[in-house]
Structure formats: C-alpha cells, structure tokens
C-alpha cells in the first residue's frame, strides 16, 4: 500500500469559472511535486453555468482509477457540499467557500472542515475571479506542497498575459498566507512522501494529447475533421502541429466530407486520419464501407461519449463497439483497436496506423470521453518502440511489363492489378504519379484490375480476400503484444475487458487478490478481428468470465458469447460515469461466492 | 472578351499523347447516344492537347451513369460513393498539390446528395476542375426527376408533374465563390474541348456545367439545340454582375466562360500557413517537452 | 409432385432489349392461364448492355423457389447458350435465335433444340425490336398456352401506344405461326394441366408492389425517399397513389433529408416511411439513433442488395441485418421486421406500422433485391386481417391540469410529461395542435418532461425505459403470429432462418422429408427484439441447428449463438444470387450424416 | 419601399398572449450576454404580436448553442440532430400545412453540415421561416471557425489564421430561390422583432440571418455595431438584382428585407397535385384490381 493515496474532488458551478482549472492546476502541482496523478471530470453540456466536478487522485505509486471515495472535497458552492459530502472518508477534509456555503450539521466531527472566506479574500486583492487560485494557495499550504512548484505551474498554465499572471500569483499567495495565519502554522497534511516521490521523468497530459502525438509518431500527415465534443481538441492540436511538418489539416464541412477527404488523401499516399465521436461515426458508415471496398487505409478515432443520439456529449460511454465493428451495409470488415489508458493512446495510435497501412483498410480507434480529457502522469513516450510499417507499394520493376499505360507510351492493356488476389489478401498499391500504376479505386465489386464485375465467383472470392487480409493482423497482435494481462494466470475467475475500464479493474483485482480471491485479467487492444485463439485459450479453463463495459447491452460480452458459446457475467454500467473499482470488486466477490455454492 | 487565364504551374513535363492514349480498356457502359460519350471524347482531347501525363492525372467521381467516367480513362481514378466527389478530390489535391485533379459526375450527384460540399469546395478555391454532366435527370436509377429537372416534368417519381423549382448551378457556383464558371453542351464538341482545357488550366476551383442529354430517360438534344447559344461577345468574364445576369436568363442558355477570377488557391493558402507555422527544426521530443513536469 | 413444374430461363444482352420483358410476359401468360408462378432475374448494373437473365418457374401448385435446374432455356445470344445450356435438364428444350447463335455440338440428343430465325422474322414484319415478342408467340405455341390469354397480357403490358401494340400483336402471331408451320403442328409440351390449373383468384405482382400496397393498408400517409436500386419503385408507386388519398410523397435531396422529413412528418402525426437500400441506411444511422431517442415512430424499408459499399446494386444479399439492429452510436434499440415472401411483404408492412406506432420507435423492414423484383402469383390480400393499432396519444382530459401552457392561458409550468416513465415504457404522445401538449422532442438525455438532464440515474433509467418499451413487441409477435413454422416438429434437425430464403428451404425440406430426413423449420419475422423464448424452446432439444442466410459472416446465426450459446451450422452464401434449394438439401443431408456418425 | 407582404391564411384563431406567455420553464443555458437571448426575446414578442396560439407553433432546430432555442419556448419543439433542421421542418409542414413552422439554428448548423438542405428548402419554397443565429463561430463546441468566419481569424482550429473564404448566406439564399430574404442584428431588438414577424407572415420560404454574437468565443458586438446599417430606403425588395448588389457588399452589412417574391409554396403545389391525381373514390380493392390476372 502506498503511503500517499489521496483523492481530491473539486465541485462548483461552471458559471463561476475555473473549477476544472483549479483541479488541473492542483493536479499538476502534485505531479510536479513528484506524485503520480490520475484525474477525471464531468462537464455540463452547457457552455457556461451548470455543475462541474473534477477529481484528482495522487499517489507516489502508479494510479489506475479515479478513486471511489474522496479524501478531500473542495466545494465552491452549497450544491457541491450537499452532493458530495457523504463521499468524504472518515478523517477526510472539506474545504469550502465560507462566503457561499455551509456544511450540514450532521457532518460533525467525522471530517475536518476548512471554511475559506473566498469572496472576501478575492475582494481584498481586487480580483473576483481569483477565488480558485486563492483556494489552490490554501491547498498548497494545507498539503505542504512545494510553493515554488506551485508558482511554476501557475506560470505555465496561466502565464499568457503578464498582468493576469501577477494577479494570479498574488491570489496564490493570499490563499497560502490565509491558511498559515488563520488555520495552522504547521501544514496538517504532508502529501509528499519523505522519499520525495517519484524521481523518474514524467509527462502530464490527457488522452487526446497522447493520441494526437501518437498520430504524428505513427506517420499521420493528413487530417480532416469536424468539431465534436469530446474529440475536437485532437483536431485543434494537429491544426497547430501539422503545418510545421508538411502535414495537412482541414476542418471539413461535416463528417462525411472529413472521411472522404481522408480517403482522397490516403489514396494519394498520405497516412490519413479523422477523429470524431458517435454521431460523427454514424455519418461515416457509408464511407467506411467504401474504404473497405476500395481498400484504402484510413484511421478513424471515435472518442466515445454517452448516447444514443445527442445523448450526453460530455459523459463517458463504451457504446460504439458494435457500430465500429458492424456499422456497414453488408459485411465490410475493418480493424478495430482500443487503447486502455492515456499512455496507451500513444502506442496504440502507432499500431493503428501501421495496421491500417499494412492491411489497406479502415481502422477504428475506440477511445472514450473519460480517457480523452483525463490528465495523468506518465513516462515519456519511448520513441524506440515506434517503428513504421509501410504500405505495400506496387513496384513497376517487378511487373511483367512496366510501361503499359505509362506516359510516353499509353498503348496496350493495363498490366497492373490493383486488386490482385494474393495469398495473404494484400494487393500491392500504386500511387498517383507512378507511371503504369494507373487504376480506378472502385466501390463496385470488381475484377483484379479494378474493372467492375458482378459474377458470383468474383463476389465470393473478394469477400474471402477482404477477410483474409485482415486476419493477418492477428499475427501483429501477438508480435506487437497488443494486449495486457495481469493477475493470477491460474485463477478460476477471469476478467476480459476492453478500453479504459482497465484502471478500476486493476485496482479491484489488487484488492480481491489481497483477500485471497485470485483473478486473471486479459485486455486485448485489437477487438476486430477478434484474437480468437488468444482469448479462447485464456478463458478455456476459467469457471467464471466477467466482462466489464460501459454500455447497456454488454456489446463485447455478447461478441464473446457468439464466438465461444460460453456463459458471460456482464458487468455493464451505463450512467455516463467511469466504472467504479468497487463495482468490479463486488462482482469478483459475487463470482467467488457462486463458485463456492456450486462446489 | 476573355481575360488571359492564369495558367497552372505545370508540375509535369508535358507529354505528347493522342486522345486515344487516354482511353482505358474498360468499355463505357453508357447507352448508345448518351451525351456522356461526347464529354468523354472532349476530355480525352483536352488532356491530350494539354499534354498531361496520364499518371499525373486523377479523376474522381461519385455514383451515376456519368460517375463511371474515371474507369474509361487511363489516368488514376477514384469512383467514390454518391455525392462525395468534391471532398474526395479536395483530399487528393491537398495531399498532393502537384497532381492535376478533376472531379466529374451527374446533376444528382452534384446538386442533390452532394449539394452540401459544392459551396465549400468553391469558397476554399480548391484547385480542381469540376465537370458536371447535367442531363436534368437521374440516369442510373432509371429516370427520376433531378434538382435541375424543369417544373412540370412528368417522370416516374413525378407522375403528376415536377413541383420542385430547379436549381441554377451557375448561380450557386457564383454565389459560393467559384473562381471559374463555365457551361458547355455535349453536342458542341469543339467548344466543349476548349472549355475543358480552360477549366483545367485555371488555377483555382473551376466549375463546368455540361448539358449532356440522357437519351434513354430524358432526351433533351433538340431542346438544348434550340435554347443554347454562345455568351454574347461583349460579356466580360471578370464581371460577376454580368455573369449573374446571363446565368439567370431562363430563356437563353448561354454557353462559354461566365466568370473567372484570380484568388489564392487552397493549397497555396495552406502553403502560406506552413511557412508561417514552421519555426525551425521539429521533433517529437520538443513536443513532449511541453508536457514534461 | 405436381404434374406441371417448369423452369424457364431467358438470357440475352440487355442492349438488345426486352429480355426481362420477355420473361415477365411469359410469366404473366402462364399466370393468366392458371399456373402459379415464381420469377427471379439478374440485371446488370449497366443501363443498357450487359448480360441479363430472367427465370420463371410455373406449376399448378404453389412455387417456393426459382428452381435449381432449367427445363427450357430461351437464349437470345451465343453467350446465353454457352453459359446456361449445361443447366438444362435431360429432355429439356433450348429455344435460341438461329440468326445469332449456335448450340455446341456436344448437346446432341440430350435436349430438344428449336432454332428460331428471329432476326429474319423480325425483318419480315419490319419490326427489329420485335424479336422478343416473336419468341413469346413461339413459346405460346410450343407450350400450348391459350392464345387469347397471351393477347390479353400483351395488351396490358405493352398497350400504352396503339401503333406499337399492333406491331407487338403481329409479332406474337408471327412467332406462333412460325412454330406451327415449321416445327410442329401439335404443341410438343402441354403446360396447362387438364384440370385447367388454379381456379382461385390470383394477383400477379412483385415484392415492392406488395410492400407499397401494404404500406397504404398500414395507414402510411407520408413518404420521403431518395431513389436507389432496388427500392426506387416503392417511391414511384407511392408518388402515384399518395396524392389520391391525402398522403404526401417527397423525393428528398438525399437519404439523410428523407429520414429527417419522415421524423418531422411523424412528429406531426402522420404514419411515415422511407425506403432505401444498404448505402441509404448507412446514411440514416445518425437519424435512426435520434428516432430512438426522441421516441418517434418511423418505418425504414431496406431492400437489401449486395455490398459492401456500392457493391453489386442489382444483386441480392441479406447483409444488412447487423446494420439494421446495431447501426447506432451507443445502444439505441429499434424494431427489425423481415418478411419472408412477396405476399408476406404486404402483411408484415401492416404489422410494421402497427409496431412502430405502438412502441413509438424506428422500425427497419428488411426486404431484399430478389424479393423486391420477383413477380409471383399470390392470393388477393385479405383486408380483414388488416387492423390498425393507433399510436398512444396523450389525452388532456386525463391530465391533472389541462390548461397549462395552453393557448388562452400560457402560464404555469408544463404538466404534460412527454417522456413519462411508465410501467411498459410507453409514454402517451401529444401532437402539434393539442393545447397543453407542447413539448420539445429531444435528442439529449432528458427528464420526463423532455428537459435535458445528465444524471447517471436518469440516463440509466431511460436506457431501461427504451428497451422495456420494445420488449412488448414480443407479445405481438405471438399474438400476430409473426413467424412461420413447418416440417416435423419432433425432428432432431432444425432450420432457423429469416427473410426470403424460406422458399428454397421449403422446397429442400419437402425433398429431405420425402427421403426420411425430417426437419423442423422456424422463420421468425420479428428479428429485434429477438423472440428469445419462442426460438429458445424451438431449438432446445434439437441436435443440429442450421441457419441459412445470404451473407458472409452468418449474421443471424451469430446472434443466435450470442443468445443461446449453442453451436450453429452456418449455411452462408454470398455470391449475389438467391439461395439454391439444393444447397439447403445438401446441408440437411450432411447434418443427418453427422448425427449418424455421432450415434 | 416594401411591397405589401402576402399574409398567411391564418389557420388559427388569433390569441392574445404576452411575450412571456411563450416562455417555457426551461432556463436558457446560454452565457450571459449571448446574442441569442436577444433573438429569443424578439421571437417571443413577434409570435405574441402575431397572436399565434402556442400549440399551433412548431419550432425545429439542429445542434448548437442556438439549437437549444425550442426548449425555451412554450410551443411544440423538435431538437433534431446537427444540420438537419430543414428536412425536419419540411416534414412537419408538409404533413400538417396548417401549423406555423419555424426552423432555427446556428451558422455551422445551417451552412456547414446543413448546407446540402438549404438550397432545396429554398427552391421548393417550403412555407417555413428559417432563422439563423449567425455568430460566425462554432459556439457549442467552444470556438472553432465556422463557414461565416472571416478570413484570417485565429481560433483553436485555425491557429495560423482562417484561410477558408466565408460563405455569403444571403447570396446563397437568393441564388437558391428563397422567396423572402432578410438580415437582422440581435442588438437591434425592435427591427429584429419586425423582421421575425414579416418572415413568419411571408407565405413561402423565409430566410432570416441574424447576427447574434458569441461573447465567449468571438465577441463581435462592436464590430457589427460599426458595420451594420439599414438597407437604403430606395431598395426595392422585389428587385433581385438590387438585393444581390447589397448582399454582396463586403464593407456595409445592411439590415432589413433584401428580397421578397410570391411563388406557390410547396404545400400549395402539392395540393394541386392532389387535385390532379384524385379521380373519385379510392380503394385498395381497386389498386389490387390492376394486378388481378
Ligand atoms: C447513398 C446512395 N443513394 C442513392 C444511390 C442511387 N443512385 C445512384 S446514381 C443516382 C443518381 C444518378 O443521377 P445523376 O447524379 O444525375 O447521374 P446520371 O446517372 O444522370 O449521370 C442515385 C440516386 C446511391 N448509389 N447511393
Ligand atoms: C454529427 C455531429 N457533428 C458534430 C457535432 C458537434 N457540434 C455540435 S454544435 C456544433 C456547431 C455549433 O455551431 P453553430 O451551428 O454555429 O451553433 P452555435 O453554437 O454557434 O449557436 C457542432 C460542430 C454534433 N453534435 N453532431
Ligand atoms: S441512362 Fe441516360 S445518362 Fe445513363 S447511360 Fe443511358 S443515356 Fe446516358
Ligand atoms: S458559447 Fe457563445 S453562442 Fe454559445 S451560449 Fe455562450 S455566448 Fe452564446
Ligand atoms: Mg443526371
Ligand atoms: Mg455559430
């Protein structure tokens, strides 16, 4: 057990401003001070106004989930006190705005309370919007965080305008001094362990940032997209970076245009991607089928949010798995990859581009709202692990004739067969500009040359070709270790999951194992084609298979049922919030109880 | 009076090929007499006269009889889904500005399902040539009214007569900011070839509407022969007001170059952005640096 | 075994014109003469030109499939002779154009051959396009069909222009006379049984026609659609009919507009529908989720064609099942109905509208290309079976207060709860114009009033509400008998299928049973929600479950696997052609062999 | 000089309600100072002055800050998906022509993702009123450039300046065949109320662009105060050429009614079709009869 493992929740009305900023700055100060952090937040769909919650968990050891209970609640208003005080652990603290809220009497002695007269303090320094930074200053003192780190973070995060920065630094000091003078000289809580915390290098970033950097590392140089929460900042990130590296970023008129621009860009030779959320993917379904049919590589990021339809744009869900895999007219196989963490967003993006290019296929990358906005500490990306797999290009020299249809000649029939039926299903691709490589990318069923053809034989053969091609990805799955396993490999109870639920699962499994309930966990990151052999051998001798996921029907679980004809315990949650470690723990316990009854 | 068109900086060495050298081995599936045959011939002729190497030419299309066009050319081609030819062509051009990119298709593809993309390609001034083979009907789906079908037309989907006032493609192009706007007729091959050449040569988004009758579902050859005529000699293509006046004429359907304007192309503008953005060496280490604690 | 069971195939190049017309006229003459007919065809995607095949099966007993072998081949060109002569049964006939083809020598004595000098005959009567009608005249004589019926059909089908009709009638006579004078005085084949054939009333129509009439019967009065093969003629049919019955038909600018117009029309109170094929459904995915979320009834017909993407627009497939059920961002349940035959298209359309309206939900109706163009004989629709189920409307009188928000008052908060959480999940709906019933149809997650709300509780509750609502449809499934069963209910081998494969299955099962291999067959017509109990009890004690379908991955079969965790024999075909009875028979035989080995 | 607008045959008995009576109990979620508040107030005022019974009024919208509009009104409402408000409104109006149907939304909803529907609603002359709250930015998604954002604008998605030439909504409306075209500004409530009234009263497709600044992501109040002015007094709204001239003026952004024309509405035209089609009693038996052998 780590010495430090602190969960801080910040709540307030977004109209007052800065709730998320407060959280992010506190989180960064903690990170800069040598702690590992993990954050989450809920945002109202309103632009301004509406309740906002930010949660930080900090520890000197890696943190896997947002934490089920709260050590410290920072409540900017009465609503936050009312909503959350019951989550505070015994001996936790409540820090609240004494000018705008009052803890209910029943809290009593259970928790420590610090009322800060935030409005008064802000008025003193003539900076009404400074309440959040004052609070941060107070926390720095309360938690005995290094003041210089706090100053550094405030400078980085809010240092754009000199004047405002000075005000903010004053606010920081005001909060710090208030606690020192009015609450306690000595900091009541020492957050930094005596060891000084984590010494290794750390980045502090969100899933969307890691993902966008991963795209650049993965060779992506063409992006077309349309804004949508919670994917927009991927586009915004690349809008700033791509022009510097000869890449192209286009804000398209809609998602249909975006994906078609990507198909054009990729056809022309650029590694291409678009990022969106469920409603955008819904609009891309036709083009996705077309990408499968024309065999054009393209990466589509789906930052899943709670639906259906407009739903709850700022809440999390894992509800698009089936859309990602099956969203097509007729059987149009594609690759589906799901990263499991912020850090993993980087590495899986690299894999995603490599797979899409290798297999000349659309690839859907399933992130989620929670992972996308969550800020965590992570080790710097290991560029040694980044290896680019090229697209298999046609080589005119290996062609039986290399000047057919070429410039300067122009006669004769085409020899280049764009859709050549090969053993592994992959056909060498030519790029515009290559003499003799001319062909038409074709959405109709076709002969090897690309010329339309409608015989049952060609259609049947091409279905096999398109599927066979993707099956190769299973080898990469093994070779690139596109999965995580942990726990006890001999356990009778297994958890097979996907995506960002891995964090709470890790935590729950640690707890369960410490109580003698062993669990074997597998998180494949390649979801289609499904690594049937690997999953199959993993679950073969288990007595219970738990599949946790954030959707109503248990989409992944049902896929496993269809594949393995095995009974599955569906641990489904669909409230728009991340999975709680406690729910996973309870399910494990239940599974063990049932095993006992059976025995 | 035609203002000297700004020519594209040819990124290729001109080749010396005959129109037939641009013909692929896929046989057109069009009905005998279809206007699209004429457009195809003029196109072969135009690109041959311009000396464009087939491998530097990309033709994108959507779905429709006219959408089958790319496969009949020995260039690179992209037969996209219905209505999405402009985003496709934009992607190709922006990824590889040195290519000559043409977009082709029908009136339904362009102005019904594809309507949403047209003003955007035009306003961005993507340096592509868009040739719409307008037969005022849905050919491939066997004869329903299209967005350019005249009022009153009785076809399968409008058995009591069409009540949807037709769109005016030229006006839409002009209102959207297209920098080259012209109109041809597939029965006027010489003029059409010239228009195709001018459209391709124009630096920026060129929109060329070509009346290309559908003999099977809506034979308008005679009609167009009667109502089309060359743009008046005194029309000045740099005068947008004049272009609009002639474009709005319902009685006379003028053929020729309505409008032409010089404005930075999308790839040029983006090059500008790249210059502005680039501040020396770039490395991911540097990018990560911003996130180091 | 029926006395007459004749399969006639007509082949030729469509550029020559009239291949399908020839087939359709022959089919109708057979039907008018007292036979049951069943037709199929393949059409090239080309407008003119390209090979076309039409097949007619005729019998005095009901016909279930297109027939695997051919009794008579009418070959208009050499290609048709070459492609199909090997399918002709021993003692079958080949009728060919002696001016444009020559049977290969190896046919020899195996089959009878009639060469008609079609070009010469056509030239004689100065009517080059008359070759197909000449052929029909010849067939009337060869098959001893009533000449007056032939005249009647030609008049009905080709009688629009007097002059042309006269030419056609002359052509008919020319062909008839040619056979009489040159081939045989006596008709070599008597198609009409001595009984005179079927005496009951019959309609002769295609699936799309039956479907469109079913929509009218089902109360549909609003249609918006966009042309697409093979669904366009539904729109064209309703374009002619709707204005006569105060309905509205709009040809929209695209499929997205079409479905949104339907949502508007239905919101305003009209029973609404659109019809399209796979690529169109792909574009509707976003709006489908919205319909689920706003709880607006709408029927979407998907006449499935071979994909993926543009694929083979004029060929059949059953590849859109998963798109129909799962094509949505996040879990957005809807109802999916699949008719099994041309006749059934009518009755299931009525059920479809009733289900959509009752449960205020989008409903996808899965027809297919083959069923849509196939012309068959069927009994007149039984209007007694048509009962309209109304949408549950809000009744202001039952509301606790009936003038809130009403005109003339306008004050007070709304009392009407559009999204009231009821026991069965169905919330009474108000229509524009109803005073006091004002609400906003909302795609965001919402409170019962429709006001947006993002609590985990509301989200979770509404997921249950939306699913619970649809579960009611299972009762209607039973009550309206939305399934077909046949065969031996005690058989160890079961076939569970969906859609138009029922025909070849029926035929194969008849044959298998006659050979002692019993089979129990179930075709549910409600595919989502899946009738779990009914299917479950049907398959429970079977040893083999065969699921035939026309798609690559066995979409329905895999759904059953996920549900029942049972092993399934996937009989999948994906060449763009209808299922062959022979393939079903072979699979049954194989199943019995395996059972024997096991035993 | 304003030609007498043709008034809609009121299918309802006018009611006498105050603007506040049209306010629902859902509190607007807009930022304090958002231009949309002004549009909402003017709208309440306009429908109150027109005496439209709340239950006969339907407001459809797409997604965006402005798209939340319907929920704040005590009428029927439909909060559709992004960009599809015009098909929704068309469906509602054609199914129930007696209703007063308004469509509302933002510039992105209208001219980016929704662009494809705009010319079609206009050419069909669907008798609805379309109010676009144009803030020249994507508000709800927190400040990306929209199709009406000016060149050079530096925002999140255009960190080096916007290079997409903005669309001209008025020109698009005029080119597409809209029969009523006007422009307002949310800081001119009186004029705006009048425009909303005229737009609703016009029989046919009315397009009203309202500059409605986004204080949070692109505060253009001062800019618009400077460059907007009323249309010159001598402008004749039945003169399309004049309307286009003023609509194309880049320096002065004129407010008022640009254009108005009488043309059969879509529902009137469809009524005509119904009359033409109906030939006495209709029964399904009869329909089936055509297929009896
Ligand atoms: C999404 C989608 N909807 C509908 C269709 C059916 N479709 C194919 S071509 C076409 C229109 C053809 O008309 P046009 O674009 O004018 O081309 P033409 O055939 O007249 O050259 C339609 C509606 C389709 N292929 N995809
Ligand atoms: C299909 C889809 N794509 C993207 C979005 C995200 N989105 C919501 S509103 C909006 C644009 C908002 O801009 P505008 O229409 O101008 O409205 P405003 O907020 O400025 O009033 C976008 C891109 C979405 N909801 N649905
Ligand atoms: S149907 Fe019309 S447009 Fe299509 S190929 Fe034939 S003539 Fe041309
Ligand atoms: S973000 Fe802009 S448009 Fe949206 S509510 Fe705020 S001010 Fe209005
Ligand atoms: Mg056309
Ligand atoms: Mg906006």
Tab-separated table of C-alpha atoms in Angstrom, chain D residues 57-237:
chain	number	residue	atom	x	y	z
D	57	UNK	CA	-46.458	26.785	-33.428
D	58	UNK	CA	-43.643	24.323	-34.033
D	59	UNK	CA	-40.001	25.275	-33.686
D	60	UNK	CA	-37.439	22.884	-35.054
D	61	UNK	CA	-33.700	23.166	-34.572
D	62	UNK	CA	-30.403	21.404	-35.002
D	63	UNK	CA	-27.461	21.257	-32.622
D	64	UNK	CA	-25.555	24.266	-31.356
D	65	UNK	CA	-25.982	26.822	-28.607
D	66	UNK	CA	-28.660	28.386	-30.784
D	67	UNK	CA	-30.166	24.945	-31.353
D	68	UNK	CA	-31.352	24.870	-27.751
D	69	UNK	CA	-33.887	27.566	-28.653
D	70	UNK	CA	-37.049	25.395	-28.981
D	71	UNK	CA	-36.897	24.138	-25.419
D	72	UNK	CA	-37.153	27.721	-24.159
D	73	UNK	CA	-40.460	28.271	-25.916
D	74	UNK	CA	-43.832	27.039	-24.821
D	75	UNK	CA	-44.627	25.831	-28.308
D	76	UNK	CA	-44.081	22.408	-29.821
D	77	UNK	CA	-40.411	21.870	-30.494
D	78	UNK	CA	-38.060	19.451	-32.158
D	79	UNK	CA	-34.398	19.438	-31.234
D	80	UNK	CA	-33.041	17.463	-34.166
D	81	UNK	CA	-29.551	16.294	-34.934
D	82	UNK	CA	-26.857	18.607	-36.205
D	83	UNK	CA	-27.646	20.220	-39.543
D	84	UNK	CA	-30.981	18.581	-40.346
D	85	UNK	CA	-33.422	21.212	-39.241
D	86	UNK	CA	-34.706	21.999	-42.731
D	87	UNK	CA	-35.734	18.440	-43.637
D	88	UNK	CA	-37.362	18.158	-40.210
D	89	UNK	CA	-39.289	21.373	-40.687
D	90	UNK	CA	-40.212	20.374	-44.238
D	91	UNK	CA	-41.649	17.102	-42.971
D	92	UNK	CA	-43.655	18.823	-40.271
D	93	UNK	CA	-45.028	21.465	-42.612
D	94	UNK	CA	-45.912	19.053	-45.410
D	95	UNK	CA	-47.641	16.665	-43.046
D	96	UNK	CA	-49.574	19.480	-41.360
D	97	UNK	CA	-49.652	22.613	-43.530
D	98	UNK	CA	-51.930	24.435	-41.088
D	99	UNK	CA	-49.151	24.695	-38.498
D	100	UNK	CA	-46.805	27.652	-38.215
D	101	UNK	CA	-43.371	26.121	-38.574
D	102	UNK	CA	-40.114	27.846	-37.742
D	103	UNK	CA	-36.627	26.451	-38.100
D	104	UNK	CA	-33.806	27.928	-36.051
D	105	UNK	CA	-30.111	27.288	-35.549
D	106	UNK	CA	-26.552	28.431	-35.911
D	107	UNK	CA	-24.306	29.276	-38.823
D	108	UNK	CA	-22.464	25.966	-38.567
D	109	UNK	CA	-25.682	24.007	-38.391
D	110	UNK	CA	-27.033	25.877	-41.403
D	111	UNK	CA	-24.068	26.329	-43.710
D	112	UNK	CA	-21.586	23.685	-42.767
D	113	UNK	CA	-23.154	20.320	-42.025
D	114	UNK	CA	-26.617	21.516	-43.063
D	115	UNK	CA	-25.549	23.217	-46.302
D	116	UNK	CA	-26.956	20.492	-48.516
D	117	UNK	CA	-30.523	21.072	-47.408
D	118	UNK	CA	-30.682	24.822	-47.648
D	119	UNK	CA	-30.952	25.276	-51.432
D	120	UNK	CA	-33.597	22.560	-51.563
D	121	UNK	CA	-35.879	24.021	-48.940
D	122	UNK	CA	-35.484	27.343	-50.729
D	123	UNK	CA	-36.189	26.109	-54.243
D	124	UNK	CA	-39.210	24.139	-53.080
D	125	UNK	CA	-40.431	27.258	-51.315
D	126	UNK	CA	-41.441	25.313	-48.246
D	127	UNK	CA	-43.615	27.677	-46.243
D	128	UNK	CA	-41.427	27.899	-43.168
D	129	UNK	CA	-39.341	30.586	-41.521
D	130	UNK	CA	-35.666	29.869	-41.096
D	131	UNK	CA	-33.840	31.989	-38.545
D	132	UNK	CA	-30.085	31.538	-38.471
D	133	UNK	CA	-28.352	32.981	-35.429
D	134	UNK	CA	-25.049	33.793	-37.057
D	135	UNK	CA	-22.193	34.342	-34.634
D	136	UNK	CA	-19.570	33.450	-37.231
D	137	UNK	CA	-18.233	30.763	-34.915
D	138	UNK	CA	-18.999	27.325	-33.508
D	139	UNK	CA	-20.237	28.225	-30.058
D	140	UNK	CA	-21.250	24.912	-28.541
D	141	UNK	CA	-18.037	23.137	-29.463
D	142	UNK	CA	-16.094	26.008	-27.928
D	143	UNK	CA	-14.875	28.252	-30.622
D	144	UNK	CA	-13.772	26.796	-33.940
D	145	UNK	CA	-14.092	28.731	-37.191
D	146	UNK	CA	-17.457	28.438	-38.930
D	147	UNK	CA	-18.339	28.858	-42.640
D	148	UNK	CA	-19.069	32.531	-41.981
D	149	UNK	CA	-15.893	33.267	-40.006
D	150	UNK	CA	-13.796	35.945	-41.673
D	151	UNK	CA	-10.519	35.232	-43.407
D	152	UNK	CA	-7.555	35.401	-41.098
D	153	UNK	CA	-9.495	34.664	-37.910
D	154	UNK	CA	-7.245	32.948	-35.393
D	155	UNK	CA	-9.147	30.407	-33.357
D	156	UNK	CA	-8.463	26.962	-31.970
D	157	UNK	CA	-8.813	25.179	-35.273
D	158	UNK	CA	-7.146	27.993	-37.211
D	159	UNK	CA	-4.145	28.880	-35.060
D	160	UNK	CA	-2.389	30.484	-38.032
D	161	UNK	CA	-5.463	32.252	-39.351
D	162	UNK	CA	-8.524	31.074	-41.262
D	163	UNK	CA	-7.922	30.529	-44.998
D	164	UNK	CA	-11.458	29.445	-45.965
D	165	UNK	CA	-13.220	32.374	-47.587
D	166	UNK	CA	-16.514	32.842	-45.746
D	167	UNK	CA	-19.790	31.969	-47.424
D	168	UNK	CA	-22.367	34.651	-48.047
D	169	UNK	CA	-25.643	33.279	-46.675
D	170	UNK	CA	-27.792	35.939	-48.304
D	171	UNK	CA	-26.320	35.259	-51.734
D	172	UNK	CA	-26.822	31.547	-51.285
D	173	UNK	CA	-30.437	32.140	-50.322
D	174	UNK	CA	-31.008	34.366	-53.335
D	175	UNK	CA	-29.244	32.005	-55.716
D	176	UNK	CA	-31.269	29.078	-54.397
D	177	UNK	CA	-34.655	30.652	-54.913
D	178	UNK	CA	-35.661	31.743	-51.415
D	179	UNK	CA	-38.748	33.930	-51.673
D	180	UNK	CA	-38.043	36.078	-48.606
D	181	UNK	CA	-34.555	37.072	-47.525
D	182	UNK	CA	-33.675	39.370	-44.646
D	183	UNK	CA	-30.995	40.208	-42.152
D	184	UNK	CA	-31.147	41.433	-38.559
D	185	UNK	CA	-28.835	42.050	-35.640
D	186	UNK	CA	-29.553	40.927	-32.118
D	187	UNK	CA	-28.618	44.338	-30.752
D	188	UNK	CA	-31.478	45.889	-32.729
D	189	UNK	CA	-34.424	44.279	-30.981
D	190	UNK	CA	-37.160	46.442	-32.432
D	191	UNK	CA	-36.089	45.937	-36.025
D	192	UNK	CA	-35.444	42.267	-35.324
D	193	UNK	CA	-38.938	41.731	-33.963
D	194	UNK	CA	-40.379	43.332	-37.060
D	195	UNK	CA	-38.237	41.138	-39.304
D	196	UNK	CA	-39.296	37.996	-37.469
D	197	UNK	CA	-42.916	38.987	-37.873
D	198	UNK	CA	-42.525	39.669	-41.571
D	199	UNK	CA	-40.612	36.456	-42.093
D	200	UNK	CA	-43.301	34.389	-40.390
D	201	UNK	CA	-46.049	36.203	-42.199
D	202	UNK	CA	-44.472	35.682	-45.609
D	203	UNK	CA	-46.034	32.817	-47.481
D	204	UNK	CA	-43.119	30.697	-48.611
D	205	UNK	CA	-39.567	30.035	-47.554
D	206	UNK	CA	-38.274	32.954	-45.463
D	207	UNK	CA	-34.622	33.133	-44.612
D	208	UNK	CA	-33.632	35.494	-41.836
D	209	UNK	CA	-29.956	35.812	-40.962
D	210	UNK	CA	-29.470	37.404	-37.557
D	211	UNK	CA	-26.043	38.478	-36.369
D	212	UNK	CA	-26.004	37.130	-32.842
D	213	UNK	CA	-22.569	37.492	-31.272
D	214	UNK	CA	-20.926	34.853	-29.151
D	215	UNK	CA	-19.465	36.747	-26.210
D	216	UNK	CA	-17.482	33.776	-25.033
D	217	UNK	CA	-15.648	32.691	-28.133
D	218	UNK	CA	-15.931	35.545	-30.597
D	219	UNK	CA	-17.283	38.807	-29.341
D	220	UNK	CA	-18.315	40.776	-32.416
D	221	UNK	CA	-20.754	43.240	-30.850
D	222	UNK	CA	-18.587	46.252	-31.521
D	223	UNK	CA	-17.707	45.134	-34.998
D	224	UNK	CA	-21.314	44.647	-36.008
D	225	UNK	CA	-22.362	47.889	-34.400
D	226	UNK	CA	-19.871	49.606	-36.672
D	227	UNK	CA	-20.526	47.903	-39.966
D	228	UNK	CA	-24.270	47.250	-39.952
D	229	UNK	CA	-26.749	49.793	-41.258
D	230	UNK	CA	-30.296	49.725	-42.567
D	231	UNK	CA	-30.814	48.898	-46.212
D	232	UNK	CA	-31.012	52.089	-48.275
D	233	UNK	CA	-34.522	53.481	-48.475
D	234	UNK	CA	-34.644	53.160	-52.233
D	235	UNK	CA	-34.022	49.436	-52.207
D	236	UNK	CA	-36.938	47.577	-53.727
D	237	UNK	CA	-37.224	44.071	-52.243
